[in-house]
PDB file of N, CA and C in Angstrom:
ATOM      1  N   MET A   1     154.281 -93.359   1.359  1.00 51.00           N
ATOM      2  CA  MET A   1     153.316 -93.961   0.239  1.00 51.00           C
ATOM      3  C   MET A   1     154.121 -94.792  -0.565  1.00 51.00           C
ATOM      4  N   ALA A   2     153.597 -96.023  -1.068  1.00 71.00           N
ATOM      5  CA  ALA A   2     154.086 -96.773  -2.108  1.00 71.00           C
ATOM      6  C   ALA A   2     153.931 -96.551  -3.474  1.00 71.00           C
ATOM      7  N   GLU A   3     154.989 -96.784  -4.444  1.00 85.00           N
ATOM      8  CA  GLU A   3     154.820 -96.164  -5.695  1.00 85.00           C
ATOM      9  C   GLU A   3     153.794 -97.193  -6.372  1.00 85.00           C
ATOM     10  N   ARG A   4     152.983 -96.591  -7.406  1.00 90.00           N
ATOM     11  CA  ARG A   4     151.922 -97.242  -8.140  1.00 90.00           C
ATOM     12  C   ARG A   4     152.808 -97.757  -9.409  1.00 90.00           C
ATOM     13  N   TYR A   5     152.297 -98.716 -10.063  1.00 94.00           N
ATOM     14  CA  TYR A   5     153.147 -99.113 -11.293  1.00 94.00           C
ATOM     15  C   TYR A   5     151.962 -99.401 -12.274  1.00 94.00           C
ATOM     16  N   ARG A   6     152.277 -99.113 -13.578  1.00 95.00           N
ATOM     17  CA  ARG A   6     151.409 -99.486 -14.765  1.00 95.00           C
ATOM     18  C   ARG A   6     152.030-100.651 -15.617  1.00 95.00           C
ATOM     19  N   ALA A   7     151.148-101.638 -16.079  1.00 96.00           N
ATOM     20  CA  ALA A   7     151.555-102.492 -16.776  1.00 96.00           C
ATOM     21  C   ALA A   7     151.606-102.064 -18.334  1.00 96.00           C
ATOM     22  N   VAL A   8     152.788-102.073 -18.872  1.00 97.00           N
ATOM     23  CA  VAL A   8     153.083-102.083 -20.351  1.00 97.00           C
ATOM     24  C   VAL A   8     152.563-102.904 -21.315  1.00 97.00           C
ATOM     25  N   VAL A   9     152.591-104.193 -20.779  1.00 97.00           N
ATOM     26  CA  VAL A   9     152.169-105.350 -21.353  1.00 97.00           C
ATOM     27  C   VAL A   9     150.959-105.890 -20.469  1.00 97.00           C
ATOM     28  N   GLY A  10     150.337-106.994 -21.015  1.00 97.00           N
ATOM     29  CA  GLY A  10     149.426-107.713 -20.218  1.00 97.00           C
ATOM     30  C   GLY A  10     150.329-108.427 -19.121  1.00 97.00           C
ATOM     31  N   LEU A  11     149.788-108.609 -17.898  1.00 96.00           N
ATOM     32  CA  LEU A  11     150.566-109.414 -16.797  1.00 96.00           C
ATOM     33  C   LEU A  11     149.673-110.350 -16.125  1.00 96.00           C
ATOM     34  N   SER A  12     150.383-111.699 -15.814  1.00 95.00           N
ATOM     35  CA  SER A  12     149.667-112.712 -15.053  1.00 95.00           C
ATOM     36  C   SER A  12     150.479-113.100 -13.925  1.00 95.00           C
ATOM     37  N   TYR A  13     150.384-113.237 -12.752  1.00 93.00           N
ATOM     38  CA  TYR A  13     151.038-113.217 -11.429  1.00 93.00           C
ATOM     39  C   TYR A  13     150.261-113.811 -10.417  1.00 93.00           C
ATOM     40  N   PRO A  14     150.807-114.447  -9.414  1.00 93.00           N
ATOM     41  CA  PRO A  14     150.021-115.409  -8.305  1.00 93.00           C
ATOM     42  C   PRO A  14     149.571-114.001  -7.483  1.00 93.00           C
ATOM     43  N   ALA A  15     148.250-113.940  -7.171  1.00 92.00           N
ATOM     44  CA  ALA A  15     147.485-112.938  -5.946  1.00 92.00           C
ATOM     45  C   ALA A  15     148.366-113.075  -4.788  1.00 92.00           C
ATOM     46  N   PRO A  16     148.356-112.078  -4.018  1.00 89.00           N
ATOM     47  CA  PRO A  16     148.884-111.983  -2.852  1.00 89.00           C
ATOM     48  C   PRO A  16     148.641-113.094  -1.847  1.00 89.00           C
ATOM     49  N   GLY A  17     147.418-113.496  -1.961  1.00 89.00           N
ATOM     50  CA  GLY A  17     147.080-114.749  -1.132  1.00 89.00           C
ATOM     51  C   GLY A  17     147.587-115.857  -1.530  1.00 89.00           C
ATOM     52  N   SER A  18     147.979-116.375  -2.687  1.00 94.00           N
ATOM     53  CA  SER A  18     148.584-117.461  -3.286  1.00 94.00           C
ATOM     54  C   SER A  18     149.882-117.448  -3.238  1.00 94.00           C
ATOM     55  N   LEU A  19     150.553-116.112  -3.257  1.00 93.00           N
ATOM     56  CA  LEU A  19     152.046-116.054  -3.368  1.00 93.00           C
ATOM     57  C   LEU A  19     152.720-116.607  -2.274  1.00 93.00           C
ATOM     58  N   LYS A  20     152.424-116.633  -0.968  1.00 93.00           N
ATOM     59  CA  LYS A  20     152.887-117.368  -0.051  1.00 93.00           C
ATOM     60  C   LYS A  20     153.337-118.798  -0.342  1.00 93.00           C
ATOM     61  N   ALA A  21     152.140-119.594  -0.867  1.00 95.00           N
ATOM     62  CA  ALA A  21     152.440-120.760  -1.142  1.00 95.00           C
ATOM     63  C   ALA A  21     153.201-121.298  -2.360  1.00 95.00           C
ATOM     64  N   VAL A  22     153.306-120.459  -3.337  1.00 95.00           N
ATOM     65  CA  VAL A  22     154.209-120.582  -4.734  1.00 95.00           C
ATOM     66  C   VAL A  22     155.631-120.312  -3.998  1.00 95.00           C
ATOM     67  N   LEU A  23     155.874-119.487  -3.207  1.00 93.00           N
ATOM     68  CA  LEU A  23     157.253-119.036  -2.749  1.00 93.00           C
ATOM     69  C   LEU A  23     157.711-120.292  -1.825  1.00 93.00           C
ATOM     70  N   ALA A  24     156.864-120.988  -0.754  1.00 95.00           N
ATOM     71  CA  ALA A  24     157.266-121.839  -0.051  1.00 95.00           C
ATOM     72  C   ALA A  24     157.521-123.425  -0.778  1.00 95.00           C
ATOM     73  N   ALA A  25     156.828-123.303  -2.042  1.00 96.00           N
ATOM     74  CA  ALA A  25     157.129-124.585  -2.909  1.00 96.00           C
ATOM     75  C   ALA A  25     158.417-124.274  -3.754  1.00 96.00           C
ATOM     76  N   GLY A  26     158.832-123.169  -3.888  1.00 95.00           N
ATOM     77  CA  GLY A  26     160.020-122.878  -4.506  1.00 95.00           C
ATOM     78  C   GLY A  26     159.623-122.582  -5.871  1.00 95.00           C
ATOM     79  N   GLY A  27     158.518-122.126  -6.255  1.00 94.00           N
ATOM     80  CA  GLY A  27     158.061-121.858  -7.571  1.00 94.00           C
ATOM     81  C   GLY A  27     156.842-122.597  -8.088  1.00 94.00           C
ATOM     82  N   LEU A  28     156.273-122.029  -9.305  1.00 94.00           N
ATOM     83  CA  LEU A  28     155.151-122.707  -9.765  1.00 94.00           C
ATOM     84  C   LEU A  28     155.594-124.176 -10.182  1.00 94.00           C
ATOM     85  N   SER A  29     156.541-124.353 -10.788  1.00 95.00           N
ATOM     86  CA  SER A  29     156.994-125.422 -11.523  1.00 95.00           C
ATOM     87  C   SER A  29     157.379-126.761 -10.530  1.00 95.00           C
ATOM     88  N   LYS A  30     157.569-126.209  -9.113  1.00 96.00           N
ATOM     89  CA  LYS A  30     157.816-127.180  -8.194  1.00 96.00           C
ATOM     90  C   LYS A  30     156.699-127.677  -7.227  1.00 96.00           C
ATOM     91  N   MET A  31     155.461-127.274  -7.440  1.00 96.00           N
ATOM     92  CA  MET A  31     154.452-127.436  -6.913  1.00 96.00           C
ATOM     93  C   MET A  31     153.550-128.598  -7.764  1.00 96.00           C
ATOM     94  N   SER A  32     152.962-129.332  -7.019  1.00 96.00           N
ATOM     95  CA  SER A  32     152.043-130.286  -7.561  1.00 96.00           C
ATOM     96  C   SER A  32     150.958-129.883  -8.144  1.00 96.00           C
ATOM     97  N   GLU A  33     150.563-130.718  -9.213  1.00 95.00           N
ATOM     98  CA  GLU A  33     149.301-130.477 -10.236  1.00 95.00           C
ATOM     99  C   GLU A  33     148.356-129.719  -9.094  1.00 95.00           C
ATOM    100  N   THR A  34     147.838-130.505  -8.140  1.00 96.00           N
ATOM    101  CA  THR A  34     146.868-130.007  -7.161  1.00 96.00           C
ATOM    102  C   THR A  34     147.052-128.884  -6.463  1.00 96.00           C
ATOM    103  N   ALA A  35     148.319-128.435  -5.958  1.00 96.00           N
ATOM    104  CA  ALA A  35     148.610-127.191  -5.449  1.00 96.00           C
ATOM    105  C   ALA A  35     148.420-126.253  -6.311  1.00 96.00           C
ATOM    106  N   ARG A  36     149.036-126.504  -7.786  1.00 95.00           N
ATOM    107  CA  ARG A  36     148.786-125.221  -8.934  1.00 95.00           C
ATOM    108  C   ARG A  36     147.573-124.924  -9.086  1.00 95.00           C
ATOM    109  N   ALA A  37     146.619-125.737  -9.163  1.00 96.00           N
ATOM    110  CA  ALA A  37     145.390-125.711  -9.406  1.00 96.00           C
ATOM    111  C   ALA A  37     144.577-124.731  -8.382  1.00 96.00           C
ATOM    112  N   LYS A  38     145.194-124.693  -7.210  1.00 96.00           N
ATOM    113  CA  LYS A  38     144.600-123.729  -6.223  1.00 96.00           C
ATOM    114  C   LYS A  38     145.008-122.273  -6.123  1.00 96.00           C
ATOM    115  N   VAL A  39     146.061-122.184  -6.966  1.00 97.00           N
ATOM    116  CA  VAL A  39     146.715-120.658  -7.163  1.00 97.00           C
ATOM    117  C   VAL A  39     145.526-119.906  -7.660  1.00 97.00           C
ATOM    118  N   ILE A  40     145.684-118.614  -7.254  1.00 96.00           N
ATOM    119  CA  ILE A  40     144.952-117.817  -7.788  1.00 96.00           C
ATOM    120  C   ILE A  40     145.408-116.827  -8.452  1.00 96.00           C
ATOM    121  N   PHE A  41     145.593-116.463  -9.772  1.00 95.00           N
ATOM    122  CA  PHE A  41     146.159-115.434 -10.577  1.00 95.00           C
ATOM    123  C   PHE A  41     145.658-114.176 -10.672  1.00 95.00           C
ATOM    124  N   LYS A  42     146.351-113.158 -10.700  1.00 95.00           N
ATOM    125  CA  LYS A  42     145.891-111.665 -10.407  1.00 95.00           C
ATOM    126  C   LYS A  42     146.346-111.366 -12.386  1.00 95.00           C
ATOM    127  N   ARG A  43     145.626-110.895 -13.205  1.00 96.00           N
ATOM    128  CA  ARG A  43     145.561-110.619 -14.514  1.00 96.00           C
ATOM    129  C   ARG A  43     145.509-109.208 -14.546  1.00 96.00           C
ATOM    130  N   VAL A  44     146.289-108.420 -15.224  1.00 96.00           N
ATOM    131  CA  VAL A  44     146.400-107.151 -15.371  1.00 96.00           C
ATOM    132  C   VAL A  44     146.532-106.730 -16.942  1.00 96.00           C
ATOM    133  N   LYS A  45     145.617-105.946 -17.373  1.00 97.00           N
ATOM    134  CA  LYS A  45     145.976-105.508 -18.974  1.00 97.00           C
ATOM    135  C   LYS A  45     146.716-104.426 -19.016  1.00 97.00           C
ATOM    136  N   ALA A  46     147.438-104.493 -20.267  1.00 97.00           N
ATOM    137  CA  ALA A  46     148.400-103.185 -20.608  1.00 97.00           C
ATOM    138  C   ALA A  46     147.768-102.013 -20.353  1.00 97.00           C
ATOM    139  N   GLY A  47     148.268-101.158 -19.625  1.00 96.00           N
ATOM    140  CA  GLY A  47     147.920 -99.807 -19.708  1.00 96.00           C
ATOM    141  C   GLY A  47     147.181 -99.674 -18.003  1.00 96.00           C
ATOM    142  N   ALA A  48     146.788-100.518 -17.388  1.00 96.00           N
ATOM    143  CA  ALA A  48     146.188-100.783 -16.215  1.00 96.00           C
ATOM    144  C   ALA A  48     147.181-100.628 -15.121  1.00 96.00           C
ATOM    145  N   TYR A  49     146.672-100.290 -13.893  1.00 94.00           N
ATOM    146  CA  TYR A  49     147.657-100.120 -12.660  1.00 94.00           C
ATOM    147  C   TYR A  49     147.747-101.511 -12.204  1.00 94.00           C
ATOM    148  N   ALA A  50     149.160-101.918 -12.011  1.00 90.00           N
ATOM    149  CA  ALA A  50     149.241-103.160 -11.330  1.00 90.00           C
ATOM    150  C   ALA A  50     149.794-103.056  -9.815  1.00 90.00           C
ATOM    151  N   ASP A  51     148.928-102.755  -8.813  1.00 84.00           N
ATOM    152  CA  ASP A  51     149.565-102.385  -7.473  1.00 84.00           C
ATOM    153  C   ASP A  51     149.756-103.645  -6.689  1.00 84.00           C
ATOM    154  N   SER A  52     149.476-104.938  -7.094  1.00 87.00           N
ATOM    155  CA  SER A  52     149.723-105.835  -6.224  1.00 87.00           C
ATOM    156  C   SER A  52     150.896-106.773  -6.779  1.00 87.00           C
ATOM    157  N   ILE A  53     151.760-106.412  -7.596  1.00 90.00           N
ATOM    158  CA  ILE A  53     152.981-107.092  -8.068  1.00 90.00           C
ATOM    159  C   ILE A  53     153.785-107.430  -6.781  1.00 90.00           C
ATOM    160  N   PRO A  54     154.259-108.710  -6.990  1.00 88.00           N
ATOM    161  CA  PRO A  54     155.108-109.332  -5.636  1.00 88.00           C
ATOM    162  C   PRO A  54     156.490-108.371  -5.739  1.00 88.00           C
ATOM    163  N   GLU A  55     156.934-108.001  -4.641  1.00 88.00           N
ATOM    164  CA  GLU A  55     157.671-107.161  -4.445  1.00 88.00           C
ATOM    165  C   GLU A  55     159.072-107.479  -5.136  1.00 88.00           C
ATOM    166  N   LYS A  56     159.504-108.806  -4.968  1.00 87.00           N
ATOM    167  CA  LYS A  56     160.787-109.416  -5.521  1.00 87.00           C
ATOM    168  C   LYS A  56     160.620-109.315  -6.955  1.00 87.00           C
ATOM    169  N   SER A  57     159.471-108.879  -7.567  1.00 92.00           N
ATOM    170  CA  SER A  57     159.543-109.045  -9.144  1.00 92.00           C
ATOM    171  C   SER A  57     159.600-107.533  -9.708  1.00 92.00           C
ATOM    172  N   ILE A  58     159.330-106.624  -9.008  1.00 93.00           N
ATOM    173  CA  ILE A  58     159.495-105.420  -9.493  1.00 93.00           C
ATOM    174  C   ILE A  58     160.380-104.870 -10.355  1.00 93.00           C
ATOM    175  N   LYS A  59     161.811-105.146  -9.581  1.00 94.00           N
ATOM    176  CA  LYS A  59     163.156-104.777 -10.435  1.00 94.00           C
ATOM    177  C   LYS A  59     163.209-105.287 -11.720  1.00 94.00           C
ATOM    178  N   TRP A  60     162.869-106.556 -11.854  1.00 95.00           N
ATOM    179  CA  TRP A  60     163.287-107.055 -13.220  1.00 95.00           C
ATOM    180  C   TRP A  60     161.911-106.762 -14.042  1.00 95.00           C
ATOM    181  N   LEU A  61     160.868-106.794 -13.780  1.00 96.00           N
ATOM    182  CA  LEU A  61     159.803-106.032 -14.435  1.00 96.00           C
ATOM    183  C   LEU A  61     159.982-104.592 -15.179  1.00 96.00           C
ATOM    184  N   LEU A  62     160.517-103.814 -14.055  1.00 96.00           N
ATOM    185  CA  LEU A  62     160.824-102.587 -14.651  1.00 96.00           C
ATOM    186  C   LEU A  62     162.062-102.692 -15.621  1.00 96.00           C
ATOM    187  N   LYS A  63     163.175-103.382 -15.226  1.00 97.00           N
ATOM    188  CA  LYS A  63     164.445-103.268 -16.155  1.00 97.00           C
ATOM    189  C   LYS A  63     164.087-103.968 -17.545  1.00 97.00           C
ATOM    190  N   GLY A  64     162.870-104.885 -17.745  1.00 97.00           N
ATOM    191  CA  GLY A  64     162.366-105.414 -18.818  1.00 97.00           C
ATOM    192  C   GLY A  64     161.272-104.555 -19.557  1.00 97.00           C
ATOM    193  N   GLY A  65     160.931-103.349 -18.882  1.00 96.00           N
ATOM    194  CA  GLY A  65     160.059-102.698 -19.550  1.00 96.00           C
ATOM    195  C   GLY A  65     158.704-103.189 -19.560  1.00 96.00           C
ATOM    196  N   MET A  66     158.434-104.003 -18.616  1.00 97.00           N
ATOM    197  CA  MET A  66     156.897-104.541 -18.584  1.00 97.00           C
ATOM    198  C   MET A  66     156.004-103.920 -17.790  1.00 97.00           C
ATOM    199  N   ILE A  67     156.559-103.182 -16.809  1.00 96.00           N
ATOM    200  CA  ILE A  67     155.849-102.086 -16.028  1.00 96.00           C
ATOM    201  C   ILE A  67     156.594-100.637 -15.983  1.00 96.00           C
ATOM    202  N   LYS A  68     155.992 -99.685 -15.372  1.00 95.00           N
ATOM    203  CA  LYS A  68     156.667 -98.352 -15.537  1.00 95.00           C
ATOM    204  C   LYS A  68     156.047 -97.737 -14.288  1.00 95.00           C
ATOM    205  N   VAL A  69     156.849 -97.144 -13.430  1.00 94.00           N
ATOM    206  CA  VAL A  69     156.441 -96.209 -12.341  1.00 94.00           C
ATOM    207  C   VAL A  69     155.218 -95.424 -13.054  1.00 94.00           C
ATOM    208  N   ALA A  70     154.087 -95.323 -12.425  1.00 89.00           N
ATOM    209  CA  ALA A  70     153.167 -94.263 -12.623  1.00 89.00           C
ATOM    210  C   ALA A  70     153.161 -92.754 -11.693  1.00 89.00           C
ATOM    211  N   GLY A  71     153.996 -92.081 -12.339  1.00 69.00           N
ATOM    212  CA  GLY A  71     154.071 -90.921 -11.694  1.00 69.00           C
ATOM    213  C   GLY A  71     152.801 -89.931 -11.521  1.00 69.00           C
ATOM    214  N   ALA A  72     152.892 -88.928 -10.874  1.00 44.00           N
ATOM    215  CA  ALA A  72     151.818 -87.764 -10.876  1.00 44.00           C
ATOM    216  C   ALA A  72     151.232 -87.453 -12.212  1.00 44.00           C
ATOM    217  N   THR A  73     151.932 -87.357 -13.365  1.00 40.00           N
ATOM    218  CA  THR A  73     151.422 -86.995 -14.710  1.00 40.00           C
ATOM    219  C   THR A  73     150.740 -88.317 -15.170  1.00 40.00           C
ATOM    220  N   ALA A  74     150.808 -89.263 -14.668  1.00 43.00           N
ATOM    221  CA  ALA A  74     150.306 -90.711 -15.352  1.00 43.00           C
ATOM    222  C   ALA A  74     149.029 -91.035 -14.595  1.00 43.00           C
ATOM    223  N   LYS A  75     148.596 -90.305 -13.668  1.00 47.00           N
ATOM    224  CA  LYS A  75     147.067 -90.801 -13.124  1.00 47.00           C
ATOM    225  C   LYS A  75     145.948 -90.656 -14.022  1.00 47.00           C
ATOM    226  N   GLY A  76     146.033 -89.539 -14.691  1.00 48.00           N
ATOM    227  CA  GLY A  76     144.743 -89.392 -15.568  1.00 48.00           C
ATOM    228  C   GLY A  76     144.926 -90.153 -16.967  1.00 48.00           C
ATOM    229  N   LYS A  77     143.944 -90.576 -17.783  1.00 47.00           N
ATOM    230  CA  LYS A  77     143.888 -90.963 -18.858  1.00 47.00           C
ATOM    231  C   LYS A  77     144.214 -90.051 -19.881  1.00 47.00           C
ATOM    232  N   ARG A  78     145.301 -90.425 -20.832  1.00 42.00           N
ATOM    233  CA  ARG A  78     145.667 -89.562 -21.962  1.00 42.00           C
ATOM    234  C   ARG A  78     144.963 -89.842 -22.998  1.00 42.00           C
TER     235      ARG A  78
END
């Protein structure tokens, strides 16, 4: 079973369907204005589960304290 993550801060990142195009271009900044306009973003509020975070972003988001692993005790609201 994959780990679940909870956002500590509000996050915005390319949705899984758009991520492939962003990575192929080498990042958002390297995409044309037309291509960027087609990117769909996933927005997660602080405290919500962030289950579709791009795999390559998890390590630095955890290190920066922007997400945390949602363990068994974090499943219910407190």
